[in-house]
Amino acid sequence: MWKKHPKALPFLFFSEMWERFGYYLMIGIFTLYLKDVKAGYSMTEAESADLYGTFIALVFLTPFIGGLLADRYLGYRRSIIMGGLMMGLGYCLMSVHNLAMLYISMTMVIVGNGFFKPNISTLLGNVYTTPQYVHQKDDGYNIFYMGINIGAMIAPVVTQILAQRYFGTSDMPAYKVVFITAGLGMVISLFW
């Protein structure tokens, strides 16, 4: 499968897969964390839904700005690395139980996503511009999107495994473990 495509495809595939793994791992427990009375912030359903909705809206808004900055000033590779570092650090900082830190970490994830998401897709399109590969661009995007789906599919399974292992134990609180694991997923994404 990889041999007929540019050498960059597997790297972009696994980077995006691990990025989606981290995102869906974090988002899968986010509102539960906000509403948790003991380990979270004791928010009501309405408060947690407002914060979650605002977070998701900004996650979808910032790629427009991140794409513009990458096109005009930063370049795609630099933007992807910068965005990935911000998201990984933001996920890990969510494990710190402090309301101010929660907002800082959410901002880092939002801004990091803005730099990462649009530019990795653009970078993929750019590796298919040579005459040798231009006819395989659609196939390349299909393979790339399989990485997104694999990362999204693995995240809930890992969340469940971590939840069974850490919820209700005296070890490290489960939310912290999940957030740190999401951050590690982002580090693996950058490594690729």
mmCIF file of C-alpha atoms in Angstrom, residues 20-181:
data_model
loop_
_atom_site.group_PDB
_atom_site.id
_atom_site.type_symbol
_atom_site.label_atom_id
_atom_site.label_comp_id
_atom_site.label_asym_id
_atom_site.label_seq_id
_atom_site.Cartn_x
_atom_site.Cartn_y
_atom_site.Cartn_z
ATOM 1 C CA ARG A 20 -6.790 12.094 16.706
ATOM 2 C CA PHE A 21 -6.110 9.456 19.347
ATOM 3 C CA GLY A 22 -5.111 12.170 21.833
ATOM 4 C CA TYR A 23 -8.004 14.446 20.915
ATOM 5 C CA TYR A 24 -10.723 11.815 21.197
ATOM 6 C CA LEU A 25 -9.164 10.379 24.336
ATOM 7 C CA MET A 26 -9.395 13.791 25.991
ATOM 8 C CA ILE A 27 -12.793 14.745 24.591
ATOM 9 C CA GLY A 28 -14.282 11.403 25.636
ATOM 10 C CA ILE A 29 -14.040 12.239 29.334
ATOM 11 C CA PHE A 30 -14.008 16.027 29.245
ATOM 12 C CA THR A 31 -17.593 16.726 30.328
ATOM 13 C CA LEU A 32 -17.468 13.899 32.865
ATOM 14 C CA TYR A 33 -14.383 15.565 34.345
ATOM 15 C CA LEU A 34 -16.058 18.966 34.450
ATOM 16 C CA LYS A 35 -19.126 17.546 36.270
ATOM 17 C CA ASP A 36 -17.284 15.196 38.647
ATOM 18 C CA VAL A 37 -17.861 16.323 42.245
ATOM 19 C CA LYS A 38 -14.730 14.749 43.760
ATOM 20 C CA ALA A 39 -12.025 14.849 41.084
ATOM 21 C CA GLY A 40 -13.454 17.465 38.732
ATOM 22 C CA TYR A 41 -15.044 20.906 38.986
ATOM 23 C CA SER A 42 -18.604 20.077 40.142
ATOM 24 C CA MET A 43 -20.125 21.903 37.178
ATOM 25 C CA THR A 44 -23.788 21.535 36.385
ATOM 26 C CA GLU A 45 -24.895 19.925 33.133
ATOM 27 C CA ALA A 46 -25.548 23.379 31.648
ATOM 28 C CA GLU A 47 -22.179 24.789 32.738
ATOM 29 C CA SER A 48 -20.227 21.830 31.403
ATOM 30 C CA ALA A 49 -22.213 21.875 28.137
ATOM 31 C CA ASP A 50 -21.506 25.604 27.688
ATOM 32 C CA LEU A 51 -17.780 25.134 28.248
ATOM 33 C CA TYR A 52 -17.649 22.037 26.040
ATOM 34 C CA GLY A 53 -19.603 23.773 23.259
ATOM 35 C CA THR A 54 -17.366 26.833 23.378
ATOM 36 C CA PHE A 55 -14.279 24.604 23.305
ATOM 37 C CA ILE A 56 -15.523 22.637 20.277
ATOM 38 C CA ALA A 57 -16.578 25.807 18.430
ATOM 39 C CA LEU A 58 -13.134 27.344 18.897
ATOM 40 C CA VAL A 59 -11.420 24.093 17.894
ATOM 41 C CA PHE A 60 -13.269 24.353 14.566
ATOM 42 C CA LEU A 61 -12.647 28.105 14.167
ATOM 43 C CA THR A 62 -8.906 28.297 14.778
ATOM 44 C CA PRO A 63 -7.759 26.170 11.789
ATOM 45 C CA PHE A 64 -8.763 29.067 9.534
ATOM 46 C CA ILE A 65 -6.365 31.375 11.373
ATOM 47 C CA GLY A 66 -3.643 28.714 11.716
ATOM 48 C CA GLY A 67 -3.818 27.983 7.988
ATOM 49 C CA LEU A 68 -3.479 31.669 7.115
ATOM 50 C CA LEU A 69 -0.481 32.103 9.411
ATOM 51 C CA ALA A 70 1.190 28.993 8.006
ATOM 52 C CA ASP A 71 0.594 30.085 4.400
ATOM 53 C CA ARG A 72 1.913 33.586 4.899
ATOM 54 C CA TYR A 73 4.531 33.424 7.638
ATOM 55 C CA LEU A 74 5.334 30.185 9.428
ATOM 56 C CA GLY A 75 5.250 27.396 6.861
ATOM 57 C CA TYR A 76 3.434 24.089 7.222
ATOM 58 C CA ARG A 77 6.062 22.007 8.973
ATOM 59 C CA ARG A 78 6.804 24.627 11.630
ATOM 60 C CA SER A 79 3.087 25.182 12.227
ATOM 61 C CA ILE A 80 2.441 21.453 12.617
ATOM 62 C CA ILE A 81 5.261 21.041 15.131
ATOM 63 C CA MET A 82 4.287 24.171 17.056
ATOM 64 C CA GLY A 83 0.627 23.138 17.122
ATOM 65 C CA GLY A 84 1.447 19.589 18.191
ATOM 66 C CA LEU A 85 3.642 20.797 21.043
ATOM 67 C CA MET A 86 0.924 23.148 22.248
ATOM 68 C CA MET A 87 -1.739 20.440 22.113
ATOM 69 C CA GLY A 88 0.439 17.851 23.869
ATOM 70 C CA LEU A 89 1.314 20.298 26.628
ATOM 71 C CA GLY A 90 -2.316 21.423 26.866
ATOM 72 C CA TYR A 91 -3.559 17.843 27.319
ATOM 73 C CA CYS A 92 -0.975 17.189 30.020
ATOM 74 C CA LEU A 93 -1.786 20.449 31.823
ATOM 75 C CA MET A 94 -5.448 19.427 31.996
ATOM 76 C CA SER A 95 -4.303 16.889 34.564
ATOM 77 C CA VAL A 96 -3.513 19.766 36.957
ATOM 78 C CA HIS A 97 -6.657 20.323 39.007
ATOM 79 C CA ASN A 98 -6.924 24.100 38.959
ATOM 80 C CA LEU A 99 -9.604 26.122 37.183
ATOM 81 C CA ALA A 100 -7.142 28.701 35.819
ATOM 82 C CA MET A 101 -4.930 25.871 34.545
ATOM 83 C CA LEU A 102 -7.966 24.258 32.899
ATOM 84 C CA TYR A 103 -8.622 27.412 30.884
ATOM 85 C CA ILE A 104 -4.933 27.772 29.994
ATOM 86 C CA SER A 105 -4.718 24.153 28.882
ATOM 87 C CA MET A 106 -7.923 24.440 26.853
ATOM 88 C CA THR A 107 -6.544 27.549 25.142
ATOM 89 C CA MET A 108 -3.336 25.688 24.309
ATOM 90 C CA VAL A 109 -5.304 22.808 22.781
ATOM 91 C CA ILE A 110 -7.515 25.202 20.798
ATOM 92 C CA VAL A 111 -4.618 27.242 19.408
ATOM 93 C CA GLY A 112 -2.467 24.140 18.852
ATOM 94 C CA ASN A 113 -5.278 22.496 16.915
ATOM 95 C CA GLY A 114 -5.515 25.607 14.785
ATOM 96 C CA PHE A 115 -1.902 25.218 13.756
ATOM 97 C CA PHE A 116 -1.889 21.430 13.423
ATOM 98 C CA LYS A 117 -5.120 20.400 11.666
ATOM 99 C CA PRO A 118 -5.218 22.490 8.499
ATOM 100 C CA ASN A 119 -1.526 22.287 7.818
ATOM 101 C CA ILE A 120 -1.008 18.548 8.014
ATOM 102 C CA SER A 121 -3.767 18.087 5.409
ATOM 103 C CA THR A 122 -2.206 20.771 3.216
ATOM 104 C CA LEU A 123 1.208 19.162 3.585
ATOM 105 C CA LEU A 124 -0.300 15.867 2.437
ATOM 106 C CA GLY A 125 -1.720 17.554 -0.659
ATOM 107 C CA ASN A 126 1.643 19.131 -1.402
ATOM 108 C CA VAL A 127 3.472 15.778 -1.508
ATOM 109 C CA TYR A 128 1.161 14.709 -4.353
ATOM 110 C CA THR A 129 1.968 17.628 -6.672
ATOM 111 C CA THR A 130 4.720 15.886 -8.653
ATOM 112 C CA PRO A 131 3.647 14.242 -11.947
ATOM 113 C CA GLN A 132 4.665 10.834 -10.567
ATOM 114 C CA TYR A 133 2.090 10.998 -7.749
ATOM 115 C CA VAL A 134 -0.571 13.498 -8.833
ATOM 116 C CA HIS A 135 -2.948 10.777 -10.069
ATOM 117 C CA GLN A 136 -2.840 9.086 -6.623
ATOM 118 C CA LYS A 137 -3.873 12.107 -4.590
ATOM 119 C CA ASP A 138 -7.401 10.817 -3.876
ATOM 120 C CA ASP A 139 -6.027 7.443 -2.789
ATOM 121 C CA GLY A 140 -3.522 9.219 -0.545
ATOM 122 C CA TYR A 141 -6.264 11.206 1.169
ATOM 123 C CA ASN A 142 -8.317 8.026 1.633
ATOM 124 C CA ILE A 143 -5.358 6.348 3.338
ATOM 125 C CA PHE A 144 -4.750 9.475 5.426
ATOM 126 C CA TYR A 145 -8.385 9.517 6.582
ATOM 127 C CA MET A 146 -8.084 5.879 7.587
ATOM 128 C CA GLY A 147 -5.456 7.083 10.061
ATOM 129 C CA ILE A 148 -7.929 9.589 11.465
ATOM 130 C CA ASN A 149 -10.542 6.872 11.882
ATOM 131 C CA ILE A 150 -8.099 4.407 13.449
ATOM 132 C CA GLY A 151 -7.000 6.996 16.009
ATOM 133 C CA ALA A 152 -10.625 7.854 16.771
ATOM 134 C CA MET A 153 -11.490 4.164 17.099
ATOM 135 C CA ILE A 154 -8.603 3.295 19.431
ATOM 136 C CA ALA A 155 -9.182 6.233 21.814
ATOM 137 C CA PRO A 156 -12.437 5.030 23.439
ATOM 138 C CA VAL A 157 -10.994 1.552 23.911
ATOM 139 C CA VAL A 158 -7.940 2.970 25.675
ATOM 140 C CA THR A 159 -10.145 5.313 27.715
ATOM 141 C CA GLN A 160 -12.210 2.347 28.890
ATOM 142 C CA ILE A 161 -9.104 0.342 29.791
ATOM 143 C CA LEU A 162 -7.651 3.276 31.737
ATOM 144 C CA ALA A 163 -10.993 3.940 33.418
ATOM 145 C CA GLN A 164 -11.304 0.339 34.567
ATOM 146 C CA ARG A 165 -7.762 0.387 35.873
ATOM 147 C CA TYR A 166 -7.771 3.757 37.638
ATOM 148 C CA PHE A 167 -11.335 4.819 38.513
ATOM 149 C CA GLY A 168 -12.109 4.066 42.137
ATOM 150 C CA THR A 169 -8.514 3.297 43.104
ATOM 151 C CA SER A 170 -6.163 5.182 45.365
ATOM 152 C CA ASP A 171 -3.553 5.399 42.593
ATOM 153 C CA MET A 172 -3.221 8.442 40.396
ATOM 154 C CA PRO A 173 -6.717 9.803 39.599
ATOM 155 C CA ALA A 174 -8.096 8.375 36.352
ATOM 156 C CA TYR A 175 -8.698 11.767 34.733
ATOM 157 C CA LYS A 176 -5.051 12.652 35.159
ATOM 158 C CA VAL A 177 -3.995 9.368 33.594
ATOM 159 C CA VAL A 178 -6.275 9.907 30.592
ATOM 160 C CA PHE A 179 -5.135 13.498 30.049
ATOM 161 C CA ILE A 180 -1.457 12.556 30.318
ATOM 162 C CA THR A 181 -2.033 9.636 27.933
#
